[in-house]
Amino acid sequence: EMCIRDSYRASVAGARAAGDALLSGKAALNAARLELRQGVPALSLTQDAIADLQALPDSRDKAFQLVGAGELLRRIARAANDADVAAKAAATLRQAAEVALRTSDARSASHARGYLAELALDQNRVADALLLNEQALFDAQRSGAGETIFVWQWQRARLLERAGRDEEALATYRRTLDSLDAVKSDMAAESWVNRESFRDRVSPAYLGFANLLMRRAARSGDRAQARTVLREAQGILERFKTVELEDYFRDDCVAKYLSRSRPVEQTAPQTAVIYPVPLADRLELLVTIGAEIHQVVVAVGAEALGREALALRGLLEKRTTYQYLPHARQLYDWVIRPLEALLDGADVDTLVLIPDGPLRGIPLGALHDGRGFLVARYAVAIAPSLTLVEPRPLAQAKASVFAGGLTEAVQGFSALPYVDIELDQLKSQSEGAQLRDRTFTTGNLERALTTKSYSVVHVASHAQFEADSRRSFLLTYDGKLTLDRLEDHMKLNRFRDEPVELLFLSACQTAVGDERAPLGLAGVAVKAGARSALATLWHINDQASSLLVAEFYRQLAQPGATKAQALRRAQLSMLGDLRYRHPGYWSPFMVIGNWL
């Protein structure tokens, strides 16, 4: 970014030398934005840009750039709590609005007034902000700019909430998300072209709406009304989970996989679905058991929760110490202990968690109540969202399994010698095809997945999931198979009556401390057309992995066993082995998606 900043500054100098005030103003604003992103309050650059722009005759370009300069000043003023800079921001935005009106530029006028409303909100002048927002929305509707309408409707929802007008705020939030649906594809495409996160642009609208709904439910004295409100909040969170996956994979077609989803209460008795929602001031736990939804509020903010989750994740991978234990207990106290009476009263035996933020990167089965691990009490599964999962029981007929893997060291990755044992055990337990080592090439794997239908696809090879899905891959003998390529060659199964039941990825690794990386694990089954995936958060001891895999498939073959129960039994068998008692060996394995 330093090179980019230097280039912008060079452009400013060059444009001024050439007498091009518009170009120098644009370059100065771009440099200022970059510096502000790096934590540098680029006040002088912004003021220089304004001076360049003010010397120009009225035009739409001038109005647009003045809007950008005014918004930069507003952000600088907010960060520094500087009233003088805030006054300069207001003056610049008012000038931008005047130029926009003189040049019949409704879009720039809308942005100028919308940012003036944001400035008024920064100063707690809510009534003024609402009036300015109304004008911004009117101009946005005149301009027909769908994205701008979404932004100012979202602003209006926040303003109404700040003013204590919750009913109006909720109605406005609903209109906000409806307007977003109309422009979501275009906004997402623009974000991806600019290498930005579409999720970050729109998440406050979804989470703000859900937050207000959950607060309203907590205040309600009417159980039936609270249930209705919580269902709406859960529905908003479901929509947001789809947006997250679409943003991770840079594919706005994830929503087309929703058609096969069914309500969990119809298919999964003795199961609790837990939505942990980390917010700045609290943790909300939405728990669905049967047809009932419950709300539990825990007094811990997202920042503290994130610190504990990150510490637990790092220490679980240190298999020679018990330093993880205080963090495993603390997270249990926050996420599970408040639900114990509820779970025990409903005779729950399976927990399906739809984690968010820092909770995505930890194995929840390793949480500890002071006497034992969570996995000792419950089968645990992860779902990207309920609407992206088809909760359908596993067919008990003998599985047709494709298995492939590497035992040799290739492309700088270590050897996996116990994969031979793992694949041999699979061969003895199931019917199907296998590829290993020199035959486990990208081309052979792709041909295998496209020429025949399998109920289980098992890959015992290194796999990496990064914050950017384009850098995530499965390792083959001669290359790296991206998630998009894997999808291309498995998607023929997606709309068959019997698609792939399970995609098992042994020897995975996700980036530590990056909340986006586990989205690859959560979404790979959805994208690849499988009902579920079983994968690891980090690469573990090769021998331990082969033992757990063999036990998982033995347990899965038992009558009536679900995938989550089979994994739990396999993990308990490892927990009972003195060599592998540490959760660093068994806990990173997770069932993701359809846990039945």
Coordinates of C-alpha atoms in Angstrom, one line a residue:
E1 CA 0.0 0.0 0.0
M2 CA 3.0 2.3 0.5
C3 CA 3.8 2.0 -3.2
I4 CA 0.2 2.9 -4.1
R5 CA 0.3 5.9 -1.7
D6 CA 3.5 7.1 -3.3
S7 CA 2.0 6.7 -6.7
Y8 CA -1.1 8.8 -5.7
R9 CA 1.2 11.5 -4.3
A10 CA 3.2 11.5 -7.5
S11 CA 0.0 11.8 -9.5
V12 CA -1.0 14.9 -7.4
A13 CA 2.3 16.6 -8.2
G14 CA 2.1 15.7 -11.8
A15 CA -1.5 16.9 -12.2
R16 CA -0.8 20.2 -10.5
A17 CA 2.3 20.7 -12.7
A18 CA 0.0 20.2 -15.7
G19 CA -2.6 22.5 -14.3
D20 CA -5.3 19.8 -14.1
A21 CA -7.0 20.7 -10.8
L22 CA -9.7 18.0 -11.1
L23 CA -7.2 15.2 -11.5
S24 CA -5.0 16.5 -8.7
G25 CA -8.0 16.7 -6.4
K26 CA -9.0 13.1 -7.2
A27 CA -5.5 11.8 -6.7
A28 CA -5.2 13.7 -3.4
L29 CA -8.5 12.3 -2.1
N30 CA -7.4 8.8 -3.1
A31 CA -4.1 9.2 -1.2
A32 CA -6.0 10.6 1.8
R33 CA -8.4 7.6 1.8
L34 CA -5.5 5.2 1.7
E35 CA -3.7 7.0 4.6
L36 CA -6.9 7.1 6.7
R37 CA -7.3 3.3 6.2
Q38 CA -3.8 3.0 7.5
G39 CA -4.7 5.1 10.6
V40 CA -3.2 8.4 9.4
P41 CA -5.6 11.4 9.6
A42 CA -4.8 12.8 6.1
L43 CA -6.2 16.2 6.9
S44 CA -3.8 18.3 4.9
L45 CA -4.2 16.1 1.8
T46 CA -8.0 16.4 2.0
Q47 CA -7.8 20.2 2.4
D48 CA -5.5 20.5 -0.5
A49 CA -7.9 18.5 -2.6
I50 CA -10.8 20.8 -1.6
A51 CA -8.8 23.9 -2.6
D52 CA -8.2 22.3 -6.0
L53 CA -11.8 21.5 -6.5
Q54 CA -13.2 24.8 -5.3
A55 CA -11.3 26.6 -8.1
L56 CA -13.2 24.6 -10.7
P57 CA -16.4 25.7 -12.5
D58 CA -19.5 23.8 -11.4
S59 CA -19.8 20.3 -12.8
R60 CA -21.0 16.9 -11.7
D61 CA -17.4 15.8 -11.3
K62 CA -16.8 18.7 -8.9
A63 CA -19.9 17.9 -6.9
F64 CA -19.0 14.2 -6.6
Q65 CA -15.4 14.9 -5.5
L66 CA -16.6 17.5 -3.0
V67 CA -18.9 14.9 -1.5
G68 CA -16.0 12.5 -1.1
A69 CA -13.8 15.2 0.5
G70 CA -16.6 16.1 2.9
E71 CA -17.1 12.5 4.0
L72 CA -13.4 12.1 4.5
L73 CA -13.4 15.1 6.8
R74 CA -16.3 13.7 8.7
R75 CA -14.5 10.5 9.3
I76 CA -11.3 12.3 10.4
A77 CA -13.4 14.5 12.7
R78 CA -15.2 11.5 14.2
A79 CA -11.9 9.6 14.9
A80 CA -10.3 12.7 16.5
N81 CA -13.5 14.1 18.1
D82 CA -12.5 17.4 16.5
A83 CA -15.3 20.0 16.3
D84 CA -13.3 22.3 13.9
V85 CA -12.8 19.5 11.4
A86 CA -16.5 18.6 11.7
A87 CA -17.4 22.2 10.9
K88 CA -15.2 22.0 7.8
A89 CA -16.8 18.7 6.8
A90 CA -20.3 20.3 7.1
A91 CA -19.3 23.3 5.0
T92 CA -17.8 21.1 2.3
L93 CA -20.8 18.8 2.1
R94 CA -23.2 21.8 1.9
Q95 CA -21.1 23.2 -0.9
A96 CA -21.3 19.8 -2.7
A97 CA -25.1 19.8 -2.3
E98 CA -25.3 23.3 -3.8
V99 CA -23.1 22.4 -6.8
A100 CA -25.1 19.2 -7.3
L101 CA -28.4 21.1 -7.3
R102 CA -27.1 23.7 -9.8
T103 CA -25.9 20.9 -12.1
S104 CA -29.1 18.7 -11.7
D105 CA -27.1 15.9 -10.1
A106 CA -29.6 14.2 -7.8
R107 CA -27.2 11.4 -6.9
S108 CA -24.4 13.7 -5.6
A109 CA -27.0 15.8 -3.8
S110 CA -28.3 12.6 -2.2
H111 CA -24.9 11.6 -1.0
A112 CA -24.1 15.1 0.3
R113 CA -27.3 15.3 2.4
G114 CA -26.9 11.7 3.5
Y115 CA -23.4 12.4 4.8
L116 CA -24.6 15.6 6.5
A117 CA -27.2 13.4 8.2
E118 CA -24.4 11.0 9.4
L119 CA -22.5 14.1 10.7
A120 CA -25.5 15.2 12.6
L121 CA -25.8 11.7 14.1
D122 CA -22.2 11.9 15.1
Q123 CA -23.1 15.0 17.0
N124 CA -26.2 13.4 18.5
R125 CA -28.6 15.8 16.6
V126 CA -31.0 13.1 15.7
A127 CA -33.9 15.3 14.7
D128 CA -31.7 17.2 12.2
A129 CA -30.3 13.9 10.9
L130 CA -33.8 12.6 10.2
L131 CA -34.7 15.6 8.2
L132 CA -31.5 15.5 6.2
N133 CA -32.0 11.7 5.7
E134 CA -35.5 12.4 4.3
Q135 CA -34.0 14.8 1.8
A136 CA -31.2 12.3 0.9
L137 CA -33.8 9.5 0.3
F138 CA -35.9 11.8 -1.9
D139 CA -32.9 12.7 -4.1
A140 CA -31.8 9.0 -4.2
Q141 CA -35.3 8.0 -5.5
R142 CA -35.1 10.8 -8.1
S143 CA -31.8 9.5 -9.3
G144 CA -33.0 5.9 -9.4
A145 CA -29.8 4.7 -7.7
G146 CA -30.8 1.5 -6.0
E147 CA -27.6 1.1 -3.9
T148 CA -28.0 4.7 -2.6
I149 CA -31.6 4.1 -1.7
F150 CA -30.4 1.0 0.3
V151 CA -27.7 3.1 2.1
W152 CA -30.1 5.9 3.2
Q153 CA -32.9 3.5 4.2
W154 CA -30.5 1.7 6.4
Q155 CA -29.4 5.1 7.8
R156 CA -33.0 6.0 8.5
A157 CA -33.6 2.7 10.3
R158 CA -30.6 3.5 12.6
L159 CA -31.9 7.0 13.2
L160 CA -35.4 5.9 14.1
E161 CA -33.9 3.3 16.5
R162 CA -31.7 6.1 18.1
A163 CA -34.9 8.2 18.4
G164 CA -36.6 5.4 20.3
R165 CA -39.2 4.8 17.5
D166 CA -38.7 1.1 17.3
E167 CA -41.8 0.1 15.4
E168 CA -40.9 2.6 12.6
A169 CA -37.3 1.4 12.7
L170 CA -38.3 -2.2 12.3
A171 CA -40.5 -1.4 9.3
T172 CA -37.7 0.6 7.8
Y173 CA -35.2 -2.2 8.3
R174 CA -37.6 -4.5 6.4
R175 CA -37.7 -2.0 3.5
T176 CA -33.9 -1.7 3.7
L177 CA -33.3 -5.4 3.1
D178 CA -36.0 -5.5 0.4
S179 CA -34.2 -2.7 -1.4
L180 CA -30.9 -4.5 -1.0
D181 CA -32.3 -7.7 -2.5
A182 CA -33.0 -5.7 -5.7
V183 CA -29.4 -4.5 -6.1
K184 CA -27.4 -7.2 -4.2
S185 CA -25.9 -8.8 -7.3
D186 CA -24.6 -5.6 -8.7
M187 CA -23.2 -4.4 -5.4
A188 CA -21.5 -7.7 -4.8
A189 CA -19.9 -7.7 -8.3
E190 CA -18.7 -4.2 -7.8
S191 CA -17.1 -5.1 -4.4
W192 CA -15.4 -8.2 -5.8
V193 CA -14.0 -6.2 -8.7
N194 CA -12.6 -3.7 -6.2
R195 CA -11.2 -6.5 -4.0
E196 CA -13.5 -5.5 -1.2
S197 CA -15.7 -7.5 1.1
F198 CA -19.4 -7.2 0.1
R199 CA -20.2 -8.8 3.5
D200 CA -18.5 -6.0 5.3
R201 CA -20.5 -3.4 3.4
V202 CA -23.9 -4.9 4.2
S203 CA -23.5 -6.8 7.5
P204 CA -24.4 -3.8 9.7
A205 CA -27.9 -3.7 8.1
Y206 CA -28.6 -7.4 8.7
L207 CA -27.1 -7.4 12.2
G208 CA -28.6 -4.1 13.2
F209 CA -32.1 -5.4 12.2
A210 CA -31.6 -8.7 14.1
N211 CA -30.2 -6.9 17.1
L212 CA -33.2 -4.6 17.4
L213 CA -35.6 -7.6 17.0
M214 CA -33.8 -9.6 19.7
R215 CA -33.9 -6.6 22.1
R216 CA -37.6 -6.3 21.4
A217 CA -38.1 -10.0 22.1
A218 CA -36.2 -9.7 25.4
R219 CA -38.4 -6.9 26.5
S220 CA -41.7 -8.6 25.5
G221 CA -43.8 -10.0 28.3
D222 CA -45.8 -12.0 25.8
R223 CA -44.3 -15.4 25.0
A224 CA -46.2 -15.9 21.7
Q225 CA -45.2 -12.4 20.5
A226 CA -41.6 -12.9 21.5
R227 CA -41.5 -16.2 19.6
T228 CA -42.7 -14.5 16.5
V229 CA -40.1 -11.8 16.8
L230 CA -37.3 -14.3 17.4
R231 CA -38.3 -16.3 14.3
E232 CA -38.0 -13.1 12.3
A233 CA -34.6 -12.4 13.8
Q234 CA -33.5 -16.0 13.0
G235 CA -34.7 -15.5 9.4
I236 CA -32.7 -12.3 9.1
L237 CA -29.6 -14.2 10.3
E238 CA -30.2 -16.9 7.8
R239 CA -30.3 -14.4 5.0
F240 CA -27.0 -13.0 6.3
K241 CA -25.4 -16.4 6.4
T242 CA -26.2 -16.8 2.7
V243 CA -24.6 -13.4 1.9
E244 CA -21.5 -14.4 3.8
L245 CA -21.0 -17.6 1.8
E246 CA -21.7 -15.8 -1.5
D247 CA -19.1 -13.2 -0.5
Y248 CA -16.5 -15.8 0.5
F249 CA -16.9 -17.8 -2.7
R250 CA -17.5 -14.6 -4.8
D251 CA -20.5 -16.4 -6.2
D252 CA -24.0 -14.8 -5.9
C253 CA -25.7 -18.1 -6.8
V254 CA -25.4 -19.8 -3.4
A255 CA -29.1 -19.0 -2.7
K256 CA -30.2 -21.3 -5.4
Y257 CA -29.3 -24.2 -3.1
L258 CA -32.0 -23.3 -0.7
S259 CA -34.8 -25.2 -2.5
R260 CA -34.2 -28.5 -0.7
S261 CA -34.0 -27.2 2.9
R262 CA -36.7 -28.4 5.4
P263 CA -37.5 -27.2 8.9
V264 CA -35.2 -29.0 11.4
E265 CA -38.0 -29.7 13.8
Q266 CA -39.7 -32.0 11.3
T267 CA -36.7 -34.3 10.9
A268 CA -34.4 -34.1 14.0
P269 CA -35.9 -34.9 17.4
Q270 CA -33.7 -34.5 20.5
T271 CA -31.7 -31.9 18.6
A272 CA -31.1 -28.3 19.6
V273 CA -30.1 -25.7 17.0
I274 CA -28.0 -23.0 18.6
Y275 CA -27.4 -19.6 17.0
P276 CA -24.7 -17.8 18.9
V277 CA -24.8 -14.1 17.9
P278 CA -21.8 -12.1 19.2
L279 CA -22.6 -8.4 19.6
A280 CA -20.6 -5.5 20.9
D281 CA -22.3 -5.5 24.3
R282 CA -23.5 -9.1 24.7
L283 CA -23.8 -12.6 23.3
E284 CA -27.3 -13.6 22.2
L285 CA -28.0 -17.4 22.0
L286 CA -31.1 -18.3 20.0
V287 CA -32.0 -22.0 20.6
T288 CA -34.5 -24.0 18.6
I289 CA -35.7 -27.2 20.1
G290 CA -38.6 -28.8 18.3
A291 CA -41.1 -26.1 17.3
E292 CA -40.0 -23.8 20.2
I293 CA -37.4 -21.0 20.0
H294 CA -35.7 -19.7 23.1
Q295 CA -33.6 -16.6 23.8
V296 CA -30.7 -16.5 26.3
V297 CA -28.6 -13.4 26.8
V298 CA -25.0 -13.6 28.1
A299 CA -23.2 -10.5 29.4
V300 CA -20.0 -10.9 27.3
G301 CA -19.2 -8.8 24.2
A302 CA -17.8 -10.0 20.9
E303 CA -14.3 -8.6 21.7
A304 CA -13.8 -10.7 24.9
L305 CA -15.4 -13.7 23.2
G306 CA -13.0 -13.4 20.3
R307 CA -9.9 -13.2 22.6
E308 CA -10.9 -16.4 24.4
A309 CA -11.7 -18.2 21.1
L310 CA -8.4 -17.3 19.6
A311 CA -6.5 -18.3 22.7
L312 CA -8.3 -21.7 22.8
R313 CA -7.6 -22.4 19.1
G314 CA -3.9 -21.7 19.4
L315 CA -3.4 -23.7 22.6
L316 CA -5.4 -26.7 21.4
E317 CA -2.8 -27.3 18.8
K318 CA -0.1 -27.6 21.5
R319 CA -0.7 -31.2 22.3
T320 CA 1.9 -31.4 25.0
T321 CA 0.2 -29.0 27.5
Y322 CA -3.1 -28.4 29.2
Q323 CA -2.9 -24.6 28.9
Y324 CA -6.1 -24.7 26.7
L325 CA -8.2 -25.8 29.7
P326 CA -9.1 -22.4 31.3
H327 CA -10.2 -21.1 27.9
A328 CA -12.2 -24.2 27.2
R329 CA -14.0 -23.7 30.5
Q330 CA -14.6 -20.0 30.1
L331 CA -16.1 -20.5 26.6
Y332 CA -18.3 -23.3 28.0
D333 CA -19.5 -21.0 30.7
W334 CA -20.5 -18.4 28.1
V335 CA -21.9 -20.5 25.3
I336 CA -23.2 -23.8 26.9
R337 CA -23.7 -23.5 30.6
P338 CA -26.5 -20.9 30.3
L339 CA -28.4 -23.5 28.2
E340 CA -27.9 -26.6 30.4
A341 CA -31.3 -26.5 32.1
L342 CA -33.0 -26.0 28.7
L343 CA -31.1 -28.8 27.0
D344 CA -31.5 -31.3 29.9
G345 CA -35.2 -30.6 30.2
A346 CA -35.7 -31.4 26.5
D347 CA -33.6 -34.6 26.6
V348 CA -31.3 -33.2 23.9
D349 CA -28.6 -35.5 22.6
T350 CA -27.3 -33.5 19.6
L351 CA -26.2 -29.9 19.3
V352 CA -26.2 -28.2 15.9
L353 CA -24.3 -24.8 16.1
I354 CA -24.4 -22.1 13.5
P355 CA -21.4 -20.2 14.7
D356 CA -20.5 -16.7 13.8
G357 CA -17.3 -14.7 14.0
P358 CA -14.6 -16.0 16.3
L359 CA -16.6 -19.1 17.2
R360 CA -16.2 -20.5 13.7
G361 CA -12.5 -21.3 14.2
I362 CA -12.8 -23.4 17.3
P363 CA -13.9 -27.0 17.8
L364 CA -16.9 -26.7 20.1
G365 CA -16.7 -30.3 21.2
A366 CA -13.6 -29.4 23.1
L367 CA -15.4 -27.0 25.4
H368 CA -15.1 -28.2 29.0
D369 CA -17.5 -27.9 32.0
G370 CA -14.9 -28.6 34.7
R371 CA -15.6 -32.3 34.7
G372 CA -15.5 -33.3 31.0
F373 CA -15.6 -32.2 27.4
L374 CA -18.8 -31.2 25.7
V375 CA -18.5 -34.2 23.3
A376 CA -18.9 -36.5 26.3
R377 CA -22.5 -35.2 26.6
Y378 CA -23.6 -34.4 23.1
A379 CA -23.0 -35.1 19.5
V380 CA -21.9 -31.8 18.0
A381 CA -22.3 -30.6 14.4
I382 CA -21.8 -27.3 12.5
A383 CA -24.1 -25.8 9.9
P384 CA -23.5 -22.8 7.7
S385 CA -27.2 -22.0 8.0
L386 CA -30.3 -24.1 8.3
T387 CA -31.7 -22.9 5.0
L388 CA -28.5 -24.2 3.3
V389 CA -28.9 -27.7 4.8
E390 CA -31.2 -30.5 4.0
P391 CA -31.7 -32.4 7.2
R392 CA -32.3 -35.8 5.8
P393 CA -31.4 -39.2 7.5
L394 CA -28.5 -41.1 6.1
A395 CA -29.4 -44.1 3.8
Q396 CA -28.3 -47.3 5.6
A397 CA -27.5 -49.2 2.4
K398 CA -23.8 -50.0 1.9
A399 CA -22.1 -46.8 0.7
S400 CA -20.5 -46.4 -2.6
V401 CA -17.2 -44.6 -1.8
F402 CA -14.7 -42.8 -3.9
A403 CA -11.4 -42.5 -2.0
G404 CA -8.2 -40.8 -2.9
G405 CA -5.2 -39.6 -1.2
L406 CA -1.4 -39.0 -0.9
T407 CA 1.1 -40.8 1.2
E408 CA 4.2 -39.3 -0.4
A409 CA 5.6 -35.8 0.1
V410 CA 4.8 -33.7 -2.9
Q411 CA 5.0 -30.0 -3.8
G412 CA 6.7 -29.1 -0.5
F413 CA 4.0 -30.8 1.6
S414 CA 4.9 -33.5 4.1
A415 CA 4.3 -37.2 3.6
L416 CA 1.1 -38.8 5.1
P417 CA 2.3 -42.4 5.5
Y418 CA -0.8 -43.6 7.5
V419 CA -3.1 -42.6 4.6
D420 CA -2.3 -46.1 3.1
I421 CA -3.9 -47.7 6.2
E422 CA -6.8 -45.3 6.0
L423 CA -7.5 -46.1 2.4
D424 CA -7.0 -49.8 2.9
Q425 CA -9.6 -49.8 5.7
L426 CA -12.0 -47.9 3.6
K427 CA -11.6 -50.4 0.8
S428 CA -12.4 -53.3 3.1
Q429 CA -15.5 -51.5 4.5
S430 CA -17.1 -50.2 1.3
E431 CA -17.5 -50.5 -2.5
G432 CA -16.1 -48.0 -4.9
A433 CA -13.0 -46.7 -6.6
Q434 CA -9.6 -45.5 -5.2
L435 CA -6.8 -43.3 -6.4
R436 CA -3.5 -42.9 -4.4
D437 CA -0.2 -41.2 -4.9
R438 CA 0.9 -41.1 -8.6
T439 CA -2.7 -42.0 -9.7
F440 CA -4.2 -39.3 -7.5
T441 CA -3.8 -36.6 -10.1
T442 CA -6.1 -33.6 -10.7
G443 CA -7.2 -35.0 -14.0
N444 CA -7.9 -38.5 -12.6
L445 CA -9.8 -37.1 -9.7
E446 CA -11.9 -34.9 -11.9
R447 CA -12.7 -37.8 -14.2
A448 CA -13.6 -40.0 -11.3
L449 CA -16.1 -37.5 -9.9
T450 CA -17.8 -36.8 -13.2
T451 CA -18.1 -40.4 -14.6
K452 CA -19.8 -42.1 -11.7
S453 CA -22.1 -41.2 -8.8
Y454 CA -20.8 -41.9 -5.2
S455 CA -22.6 -41.5 -1.9
V456 CA -19.3 -40.7 -0.1
V457 CA -16.2 -38.9 -1.5
H458 CA -13.2 -39.3 0.9
V459 CA -10.0 -37.3 0.2
A460 CA -7.0 -38.0 2.5
S461 CA -4.7 -35.3 1.4
H462 CA -3.5 -31.9 2.5
A463 CA -6.1 -29.2 2.1
Q464 CA -5.9 -25.5 3.0
F465 CA -8.7 -23.1 3.6
E466 CA -7.8 -19.4 3.5
A467 CA -9.7 -16.1 4.0
D468 CA -9.8 -15.9 0.2
S469 CA -11.5 -18.9 -1.3
R470 CA -9.4 -18.6 -4.5
R471 CA -6.4 -19.5 -2.4
S472 CA -8.1 -22.6 -0.8
F473 CA -7.4 -26.0 -2.4
L474 CA -7.1 -29.7 -2.1
L475 CA -3.6 -31.1 -2.9
T476 CA -3.3 -33.7 -5.6
Y477 CA -0.1 -35.5 -6.8
D478 CA 0.4 -33.0 -9.6
G479 CA -1.4 -29.9 -8.6
K480 CA -3.8 -28.1 -6.4
L481 CA -7.6 -28.5 -6.9
T482 CA -9.4 -25.3 -6.1
L483 CA -12.9 -25.3 -4.5
D484 CA -14.4 -23.9 -7.7
R485 CA -12.9 -26.8 -9.7
L486 CA -14.1 -29.3 -7.1
E487 CA -17.6 -27.8 -7.4
D488 CA -17.5 -28.0 -11.2
H489 CA -16.8 -31.8 -11.0
M490 CA -19.2 -32.6 -8.2
K491 CA -22.1 -30.4 -9.1
L492 CA -23.6 -33.1 -11.5
N493 CA -24.7 -34.8 -8.3
R494 CA -26.4 -31.8 -6.8
F495 CA -29.8 -32.3 -8.4
R496 CA -29.9 -36.0 -8.4
D497 CA -32.3 -37.9 -6.1
E498 CA -29.3 -39.3 -4.3
P499 CA -26.5 -36.7 -4.3
V500 CA -23.2 -37.1 -2.4
E501 CA -24.1 -37.8 1.2
L502 CA -20.7 -37.0 2.7
L503 CA -17.6 -35.2 1.5
F504 CA -14.8 -36.2 3.9
L505 CA -11.7 -34.1 3.8
S506 CA -8.9 -35.5 6.0
A507 CA -5.8 -33.5 6.8
C508 CA -7.3 -30.0 6.4
Q509 CA -5.8 -26.8 7.7
T510 CA -7.6 -23.4 8.3
A511 CA -5.8 -20.2 8.9
V512 CA -5.5 -19.4 12.6
G513 CA -7.2 -16.2 13.7
D514 CA -9.0 -15.4 10.5
E515 CA -12.8 -15.5 10.9
R516 CA -13.3 -16.0 7.1
A517 CA -11.1 -19.0 6.6
P518 CA -13.6 -21.5 8.2
L519 CA -16.3 -20.3 5.8
G520 CA -14.5 -22.5 3.3
L521 CA -15.1 -25.6 5.4
A522 CA -18.7 -24.5 6.1
G523 CA -19.5 -23.8 2.4
V524 CA -17.5 -26.5 0.6
A525 CA -20.3 -29.1 0.9
V526 CA -22.9 -26.5 -0.2
K527 CA -20.9 -25.5 -3.2
A528 CA -19.8 -29.0 -4.1
G529 CA -23.3 -30.4 -4.1
A530 CA -22.8 -32.7 -1.1
R531 CA -25.3 -32.9 1.8
S532 CA -22.6 -32.7 4.4
A533 CA -18.8 -32.5 4.9
L534 CA -16.5 -33.9 7.5
A535 CA -13.3 -31.9 7.8
T536 CA -10.6 -30.8 10.2
L537 CA -9.8 -27.3 11.4
W538 CA -6.1 -28.2 11.5
H539 CA -3.8 -31.0 10.4
I540 CA -3.2 -33.5 13.1
N541 CA -1.1 -36.6 13.8
D542 CA -1.3 -38.9 10.8
Q543 CA -1.7 -42.1 12.8
A544 CA -4.4 -40.5 15.1
S545 CA -6.3 -39.3 12.1
S546 CA -6.3 -42.8 10.4
L547 CA -7.6 -44.4 13.7
L548 CA -10.4 -41.8 14.0
V549 CA -11.4 -42.1 10.4
A550 CA -11.6 -45.9 10.6
E551 CA -13.7 -45.7 13.8
F552 CA -16.0 -43.1 12.3
Y553 CA -16.9 -45.3 9.3
R554 CA -17.4 -48.3 11.6
Q555 CA -19.8 -46.3 13.7
L556 CA -21.6 -44.8 10.7
A557 CA -22.4 -48.4 9.6
Q558 CA -24.4 -49.0 12.8
P559 CA -28.2 -49.1 12.4
G560 CA -29.7 -45.7 13.0
A561 CA -26.4 -43.9 13.5
T562 CA -26.2 -40.3 12.4
K563 CA -23.0 -38.7 11.1
A564 CA -22.8 -36.5 14.2
Q565 CA -23.3 -39.5 16.5
A566 CA -20.7 -41.6 14.6
L567 CA -18.2 -38.8 14.9
R568 CA -18.9 -38.4 18.6
R569 CA -18.3 -42.1 19.2
A570 CA -15.1 -42.0 17.2
Q571 CA -13.9 -39.0 19.2
L572 CA -14.8 -40.7 22.5
S573 CA -12.8 -43.8 21.4
M574 CA -9.8 -41.4 20.9
L575 CA -10.5 -39.7 24.2
G576 CA -10.2 -43.1 25.9
D577 CA -6.8 -43.8 24.4
L578 CA -4.0 -42.5 26.6
R579 CA -1.9 -41.6 23.5
Y580 CA -4.6 -39.4 22.0
R581 CA -6.6 -38.1 25.0
H582 CA -5.6 -34.5 24.3
P583 CA -8.3 -32.7 22.3
G584 CA -5.7 -31.5 19.9
Y585 CA -5.9 -35.0 18.4
W586 CA -9.6 -35.6 18.1
S587 CA -11.5 -32.2 18.4
P588 CA -10.6 -30.6 15.1
F589 CA -12.8 -33.1 13.2
M590 CA -16.2 -31.5 12.5
V591 CA -19.4 -32.6 10.8
I592 CA -20.6 -29.7 8.7
G593 CA -24.0 -29.5 7.1
N594 CA -26.5 -32.4 7.3
W595 CA -25.6 -34.1 10.6
L596 CA -28.2 -36.9 10.2

